[in-house]
PDB file of C-alpha atoms in Angstrom:
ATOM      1  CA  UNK A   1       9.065 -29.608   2.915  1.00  0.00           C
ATOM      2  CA  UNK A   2       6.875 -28.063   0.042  1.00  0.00           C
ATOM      3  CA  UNK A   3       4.052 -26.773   2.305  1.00  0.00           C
ATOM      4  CA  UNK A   4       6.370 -25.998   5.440  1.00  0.00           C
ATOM      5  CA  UNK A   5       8.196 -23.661   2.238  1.00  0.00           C
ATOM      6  CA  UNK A   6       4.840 -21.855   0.911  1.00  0.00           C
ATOM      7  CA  UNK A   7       3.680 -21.824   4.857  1.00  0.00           C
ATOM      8  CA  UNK A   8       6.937 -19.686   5.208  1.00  0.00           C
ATOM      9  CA  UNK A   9       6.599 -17.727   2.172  1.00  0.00           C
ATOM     10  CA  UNK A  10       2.586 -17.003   2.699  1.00  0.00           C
ATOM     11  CA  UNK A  11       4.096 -15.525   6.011  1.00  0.00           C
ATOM     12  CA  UNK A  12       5.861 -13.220   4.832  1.00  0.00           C
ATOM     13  CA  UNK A  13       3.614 -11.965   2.395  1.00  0.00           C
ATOM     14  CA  UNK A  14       0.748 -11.813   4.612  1.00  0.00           C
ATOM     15  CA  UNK A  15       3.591  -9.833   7.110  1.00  0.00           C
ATOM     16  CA  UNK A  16       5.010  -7.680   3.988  1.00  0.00           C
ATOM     17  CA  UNK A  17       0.685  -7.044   3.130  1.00  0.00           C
ATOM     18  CA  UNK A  18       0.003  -5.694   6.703  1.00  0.00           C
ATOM     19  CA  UNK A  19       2.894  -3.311   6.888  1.00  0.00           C
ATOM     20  CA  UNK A  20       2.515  -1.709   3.719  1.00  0.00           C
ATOM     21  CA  UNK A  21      -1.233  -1.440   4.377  1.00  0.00           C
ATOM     22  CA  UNK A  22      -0.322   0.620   7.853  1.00  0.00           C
ATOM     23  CA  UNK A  23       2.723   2.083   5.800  1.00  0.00           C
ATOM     24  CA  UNK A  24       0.570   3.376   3.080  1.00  0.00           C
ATOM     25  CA  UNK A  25      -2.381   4.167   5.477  1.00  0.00           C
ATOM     26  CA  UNK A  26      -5.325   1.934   4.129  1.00  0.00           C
ATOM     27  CA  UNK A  27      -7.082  -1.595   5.019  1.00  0.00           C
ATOM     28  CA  UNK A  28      -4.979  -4.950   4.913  1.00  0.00           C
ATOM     29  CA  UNK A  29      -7.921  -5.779   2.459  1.00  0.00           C
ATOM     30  CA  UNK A  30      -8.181  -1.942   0.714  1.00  0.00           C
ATOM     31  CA  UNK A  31      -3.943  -3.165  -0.167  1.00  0.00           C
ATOM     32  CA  UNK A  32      -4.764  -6.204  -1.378  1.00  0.00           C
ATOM     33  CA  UNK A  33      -7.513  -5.163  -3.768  1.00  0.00           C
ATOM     34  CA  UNK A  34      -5.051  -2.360  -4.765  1.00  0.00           C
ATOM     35  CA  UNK A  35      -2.096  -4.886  -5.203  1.00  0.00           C
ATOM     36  CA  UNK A  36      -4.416  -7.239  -7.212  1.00  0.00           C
ATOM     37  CA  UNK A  37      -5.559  -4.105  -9.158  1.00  0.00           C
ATOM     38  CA  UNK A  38      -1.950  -3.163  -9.827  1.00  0.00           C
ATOM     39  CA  UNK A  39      -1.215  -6.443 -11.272  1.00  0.00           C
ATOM     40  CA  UNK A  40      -3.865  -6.553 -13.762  1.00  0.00           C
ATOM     41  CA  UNK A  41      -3.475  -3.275 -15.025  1.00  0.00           C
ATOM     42  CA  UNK A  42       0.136  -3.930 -15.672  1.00  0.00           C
ATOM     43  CA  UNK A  43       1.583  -1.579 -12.768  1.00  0.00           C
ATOM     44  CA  UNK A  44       3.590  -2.245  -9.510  1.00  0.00           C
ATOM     45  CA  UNK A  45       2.493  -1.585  -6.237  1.00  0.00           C
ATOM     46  CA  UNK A  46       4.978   0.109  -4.994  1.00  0.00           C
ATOM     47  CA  UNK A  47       3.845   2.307  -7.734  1.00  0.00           C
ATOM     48  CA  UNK A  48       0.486   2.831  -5.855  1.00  0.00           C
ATOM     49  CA  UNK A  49       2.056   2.837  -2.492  1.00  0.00           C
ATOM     50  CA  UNK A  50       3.567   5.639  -3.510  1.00  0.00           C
ATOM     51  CA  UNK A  51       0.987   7.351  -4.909  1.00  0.00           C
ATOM     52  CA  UNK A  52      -0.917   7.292  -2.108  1.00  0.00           C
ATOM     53  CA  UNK A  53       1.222   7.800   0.675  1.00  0.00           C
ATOM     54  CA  UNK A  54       1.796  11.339  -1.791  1.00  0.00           C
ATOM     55  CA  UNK A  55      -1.858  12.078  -1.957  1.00  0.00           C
ATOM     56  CA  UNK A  56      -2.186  11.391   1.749  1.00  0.00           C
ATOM     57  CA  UNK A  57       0.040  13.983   1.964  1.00  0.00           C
ATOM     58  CA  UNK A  58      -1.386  16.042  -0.570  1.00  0.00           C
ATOM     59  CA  UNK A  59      -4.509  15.831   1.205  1.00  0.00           C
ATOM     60  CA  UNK A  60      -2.891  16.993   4.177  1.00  0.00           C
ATOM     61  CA  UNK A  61      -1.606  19.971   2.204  1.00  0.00           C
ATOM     62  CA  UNK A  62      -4.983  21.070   0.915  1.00  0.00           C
ATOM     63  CA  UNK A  63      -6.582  20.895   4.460  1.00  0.00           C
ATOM     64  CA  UNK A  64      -3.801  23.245   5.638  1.00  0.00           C
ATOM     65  CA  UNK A  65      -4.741  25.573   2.696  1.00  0.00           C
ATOM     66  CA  UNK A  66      -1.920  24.763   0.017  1.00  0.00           C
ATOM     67  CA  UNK A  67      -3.511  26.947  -2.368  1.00  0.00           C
ATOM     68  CA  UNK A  68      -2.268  24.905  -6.174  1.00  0.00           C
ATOM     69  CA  UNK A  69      -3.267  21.566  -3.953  1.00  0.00           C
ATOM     70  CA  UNK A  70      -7.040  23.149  -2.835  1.00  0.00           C
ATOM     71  CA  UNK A  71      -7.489  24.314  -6.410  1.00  0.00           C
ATOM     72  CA  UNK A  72      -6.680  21.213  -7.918  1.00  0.00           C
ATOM     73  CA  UNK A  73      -8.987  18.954  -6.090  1.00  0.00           C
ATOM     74  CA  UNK A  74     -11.582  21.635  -6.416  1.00  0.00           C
ATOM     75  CA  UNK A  75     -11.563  21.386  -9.702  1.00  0.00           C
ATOM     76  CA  UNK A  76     -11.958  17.619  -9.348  1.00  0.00           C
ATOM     77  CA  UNK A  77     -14.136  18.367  -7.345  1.00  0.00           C
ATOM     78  CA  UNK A  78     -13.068  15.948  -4.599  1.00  0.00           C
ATOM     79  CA  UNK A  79     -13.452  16.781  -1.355  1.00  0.00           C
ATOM     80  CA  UNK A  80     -10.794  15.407   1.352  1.00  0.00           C
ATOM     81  CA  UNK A  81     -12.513  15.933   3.986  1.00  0.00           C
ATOM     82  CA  UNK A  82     -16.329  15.040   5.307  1.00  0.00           C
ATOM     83  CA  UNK A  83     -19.477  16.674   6.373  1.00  0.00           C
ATOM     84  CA  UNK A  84     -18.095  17.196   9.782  1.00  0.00           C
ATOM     85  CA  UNK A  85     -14.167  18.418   8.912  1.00  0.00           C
ATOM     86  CA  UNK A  86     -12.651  15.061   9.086  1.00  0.00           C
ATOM     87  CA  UNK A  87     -10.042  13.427   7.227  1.00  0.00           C
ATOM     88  CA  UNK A  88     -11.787  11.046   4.858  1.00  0.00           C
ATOM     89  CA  UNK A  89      -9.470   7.979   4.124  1.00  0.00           C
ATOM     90  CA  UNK A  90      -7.081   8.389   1.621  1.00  0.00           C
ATOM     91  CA  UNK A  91      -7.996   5.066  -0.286  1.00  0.00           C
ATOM     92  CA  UNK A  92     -11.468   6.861  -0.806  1.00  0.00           C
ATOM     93  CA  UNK A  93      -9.834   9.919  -1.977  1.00  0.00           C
ATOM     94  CA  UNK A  94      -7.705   7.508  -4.359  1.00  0.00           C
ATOM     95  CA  UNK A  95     -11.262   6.262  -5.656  1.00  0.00           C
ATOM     96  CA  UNK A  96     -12.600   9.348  -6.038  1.00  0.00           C
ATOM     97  CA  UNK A  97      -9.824  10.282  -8.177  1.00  0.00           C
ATOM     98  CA  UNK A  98     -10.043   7.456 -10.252  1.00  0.00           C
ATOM     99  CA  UNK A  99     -13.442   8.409 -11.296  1.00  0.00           C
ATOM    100  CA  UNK A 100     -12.526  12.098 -12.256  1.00  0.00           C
ATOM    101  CA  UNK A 101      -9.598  10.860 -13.854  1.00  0.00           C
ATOM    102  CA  UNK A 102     -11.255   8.807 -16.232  1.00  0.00           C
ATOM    103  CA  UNK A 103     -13.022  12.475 -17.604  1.00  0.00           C
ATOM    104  CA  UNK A 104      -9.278  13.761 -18.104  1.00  0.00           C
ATOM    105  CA  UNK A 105      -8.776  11.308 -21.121  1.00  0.00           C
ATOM    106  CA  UNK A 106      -5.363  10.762 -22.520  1.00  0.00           C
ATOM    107  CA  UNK A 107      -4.076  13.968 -21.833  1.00  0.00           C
ATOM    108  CA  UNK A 108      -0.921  16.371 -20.211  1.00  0.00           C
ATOM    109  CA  UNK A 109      -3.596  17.464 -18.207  1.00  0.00           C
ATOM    110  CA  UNK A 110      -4.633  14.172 -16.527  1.00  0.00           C
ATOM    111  CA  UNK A 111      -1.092  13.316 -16.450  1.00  0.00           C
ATOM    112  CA  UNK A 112      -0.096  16.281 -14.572  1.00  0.00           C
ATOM    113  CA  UNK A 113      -3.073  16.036 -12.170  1.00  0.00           C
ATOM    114  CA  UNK A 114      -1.881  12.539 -11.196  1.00  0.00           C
ATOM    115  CA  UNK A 115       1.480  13.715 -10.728  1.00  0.00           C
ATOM    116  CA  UNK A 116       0.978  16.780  -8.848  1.00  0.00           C
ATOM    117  CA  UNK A 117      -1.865  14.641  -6.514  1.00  0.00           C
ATOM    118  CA  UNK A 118       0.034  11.306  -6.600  1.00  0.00           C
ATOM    119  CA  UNK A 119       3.548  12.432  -7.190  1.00  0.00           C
ATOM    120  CA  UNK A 120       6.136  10.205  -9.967  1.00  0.00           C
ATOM    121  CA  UNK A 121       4.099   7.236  -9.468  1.00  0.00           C
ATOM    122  CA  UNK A 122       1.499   9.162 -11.373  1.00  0.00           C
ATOM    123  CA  UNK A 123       2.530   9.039 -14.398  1.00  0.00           C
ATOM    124  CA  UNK A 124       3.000   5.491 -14.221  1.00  0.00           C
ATOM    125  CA  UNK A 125      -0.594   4.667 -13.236  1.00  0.00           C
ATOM    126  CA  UNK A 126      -2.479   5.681 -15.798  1.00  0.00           C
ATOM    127  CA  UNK A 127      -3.648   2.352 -16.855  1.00  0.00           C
ATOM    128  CA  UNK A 128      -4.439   1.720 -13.321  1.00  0.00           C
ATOM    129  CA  UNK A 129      -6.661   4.357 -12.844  1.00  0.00           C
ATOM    130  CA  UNK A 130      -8.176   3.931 -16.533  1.00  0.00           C
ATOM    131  CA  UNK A 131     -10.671   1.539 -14.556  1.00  0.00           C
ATOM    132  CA  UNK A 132     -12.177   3.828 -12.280  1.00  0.00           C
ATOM    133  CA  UNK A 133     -13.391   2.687  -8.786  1.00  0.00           C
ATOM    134  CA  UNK A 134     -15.977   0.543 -10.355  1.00  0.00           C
ATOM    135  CA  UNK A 135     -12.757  -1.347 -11.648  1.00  0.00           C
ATOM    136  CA  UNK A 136     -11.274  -1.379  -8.821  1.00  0.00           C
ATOM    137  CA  UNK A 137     -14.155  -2.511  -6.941  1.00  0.00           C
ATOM    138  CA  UNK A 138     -14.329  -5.239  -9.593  1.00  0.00           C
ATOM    139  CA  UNK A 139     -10.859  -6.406  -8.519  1.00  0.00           C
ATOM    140  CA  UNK A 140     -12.084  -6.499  -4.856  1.00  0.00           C
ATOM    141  CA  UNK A 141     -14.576  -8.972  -6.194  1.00  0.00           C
ATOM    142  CA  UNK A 142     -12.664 -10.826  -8.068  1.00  0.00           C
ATOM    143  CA  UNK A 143     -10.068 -11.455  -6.001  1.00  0.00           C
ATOM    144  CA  UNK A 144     -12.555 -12.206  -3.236  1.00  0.00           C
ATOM    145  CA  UNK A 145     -13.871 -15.059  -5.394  1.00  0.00           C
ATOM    146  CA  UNK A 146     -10.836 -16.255  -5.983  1.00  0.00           C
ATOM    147  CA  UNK A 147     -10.189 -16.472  -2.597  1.00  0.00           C
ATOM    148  CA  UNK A 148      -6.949 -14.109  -2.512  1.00  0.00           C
ATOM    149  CA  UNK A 149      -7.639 -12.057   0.537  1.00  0.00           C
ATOM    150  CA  UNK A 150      -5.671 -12.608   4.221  1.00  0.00           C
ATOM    151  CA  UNK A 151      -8.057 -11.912   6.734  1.00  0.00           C
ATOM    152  CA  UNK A 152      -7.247 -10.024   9.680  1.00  0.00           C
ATOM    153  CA  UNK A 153      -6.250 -12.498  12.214  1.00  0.00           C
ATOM    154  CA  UNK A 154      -3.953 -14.278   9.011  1.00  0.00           C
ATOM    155  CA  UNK A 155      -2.552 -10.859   8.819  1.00  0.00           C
ATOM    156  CA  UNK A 156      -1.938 -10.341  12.542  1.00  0.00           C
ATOM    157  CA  UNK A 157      -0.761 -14.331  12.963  1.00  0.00           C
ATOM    158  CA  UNK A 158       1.760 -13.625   9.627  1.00  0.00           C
ATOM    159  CA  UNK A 159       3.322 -10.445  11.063  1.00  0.00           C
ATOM    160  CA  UNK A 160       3.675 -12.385  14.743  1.00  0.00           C
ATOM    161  CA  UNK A 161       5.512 -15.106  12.680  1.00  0.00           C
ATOM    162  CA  UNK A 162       8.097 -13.115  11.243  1.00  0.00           C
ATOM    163  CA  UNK A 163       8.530 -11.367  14.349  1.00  0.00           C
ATOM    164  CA  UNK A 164       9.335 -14.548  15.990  1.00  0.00           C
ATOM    165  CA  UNK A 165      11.826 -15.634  13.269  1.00  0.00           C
ATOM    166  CA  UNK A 166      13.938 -12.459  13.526  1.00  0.00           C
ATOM    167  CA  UNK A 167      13.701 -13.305  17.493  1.00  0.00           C
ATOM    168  CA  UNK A 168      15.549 -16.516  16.481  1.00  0.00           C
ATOM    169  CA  UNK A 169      17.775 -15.224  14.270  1.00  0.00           C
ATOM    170  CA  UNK A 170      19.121 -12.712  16.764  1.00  0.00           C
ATOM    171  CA  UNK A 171      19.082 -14.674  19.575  1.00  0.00           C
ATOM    172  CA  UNK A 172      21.205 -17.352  17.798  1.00  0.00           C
ATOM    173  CA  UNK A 173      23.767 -14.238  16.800  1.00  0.00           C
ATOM    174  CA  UNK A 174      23.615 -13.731  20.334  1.00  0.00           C
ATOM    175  CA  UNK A 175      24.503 -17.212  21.200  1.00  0.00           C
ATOM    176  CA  UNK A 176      27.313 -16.896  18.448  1.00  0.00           C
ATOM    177  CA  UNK A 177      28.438 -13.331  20.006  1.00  0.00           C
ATOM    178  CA  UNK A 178      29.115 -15.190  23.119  1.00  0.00           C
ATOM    179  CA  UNK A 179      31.040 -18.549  21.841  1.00  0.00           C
ATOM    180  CA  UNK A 180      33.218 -15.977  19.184  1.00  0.00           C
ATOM    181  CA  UNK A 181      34.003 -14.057  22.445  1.00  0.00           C
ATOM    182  CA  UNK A 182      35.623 -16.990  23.825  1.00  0.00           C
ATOM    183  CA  UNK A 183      37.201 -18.651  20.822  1.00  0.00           C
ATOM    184  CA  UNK A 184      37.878 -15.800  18.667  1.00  0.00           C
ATOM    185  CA  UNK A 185      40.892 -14.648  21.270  1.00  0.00           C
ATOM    186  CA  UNK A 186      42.529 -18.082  21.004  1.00  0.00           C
ATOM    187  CA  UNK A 187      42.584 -18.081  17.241  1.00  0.00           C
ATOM    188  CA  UNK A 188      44.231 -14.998  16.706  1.00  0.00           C
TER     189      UNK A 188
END
């Protein structure tokens, strides 16, 4: 019963992993090392979820010429897009501006950079982005040696799991539908 119980609950999490990862617009892996990250530095990841789905859009924003937005990266000098006008990823842009917020100290300024680039959540990373991408990268590391990361295909297999078991679930309130149809009537 134990291991049928963490088999169900590792399925989940490995579903819950890949949709935020698509939700949030990075790697199942780039999540992880950003969910491990979170922990460690004593922030949630909905907190970076957050974040970054706001800087995605920020980025977004500063293609399309939102003036405050172009500045501010500017001056960051982060650029959100590559050598040939494409999007770069926003989980490199997050990276990037972990490293230039590291040169903002403990200030209003930093803290109203991360807002304005990363929305509420923000303010509530600071310790998260205190280690830089070289931190973060260290995360990747360690939670690769610990052997935290869902591949792929346990990614893919989780999310087809959980699919199935909401199949069951409404196919047995179908089943139910039908019986109450017939019973229901007689009761009342």
């Amino acid at each position: 019963k134990m291991a049928k119980d963490s088999s169900i609950e590792l399925g989940k999490l490995g579903d819950t992993l890949a949709k935020q990862s698509r939700i949030v617009g990075t790697t199942g892996k780039n999540y992880q090392t950003l969910e491990f990250a979170a922990k460690r530095a004593g922030t949630s990841v909905h907190h970076i979820g957050d974040g970054m789905k706001k800087l995605a859009r920020q980025m977004i924003n500063a293609q399309q010429g939102n003036r405050t937005v172009v500045e501010t990266f500017d001056a960051l000098d982060i650029k959100v897009t590559d050598t040939n006008g494409k999007m770069r990823s926003a989980y490199d842009v997050f990276l990037d501006l972990a490293d230039r917020s590291q040169t903002l100290g403990d200030s209003a300024e930093r803290t109203g950079t991360l807002m304005l680039l990363l929305g509420r959540s923000g303010a509530n990373m600071t310790n998260f982005m205190d280690q830089g991408s070289d931190g973060i990268r260290e995360m990747e590391a360690e939670l690769s040696n610990l052997g935290g990361y869902m591949d792929d295909k346990m990614l893919a297999t989780s999310e087809e799991f959980v699919d199935r078991v909401a199949d069951m679930e409404h196919a047995m309130r179908g089943a139910q539908i039908e019986v109450g149809e017939h019973l229901l009537p007689s009761i009342i």
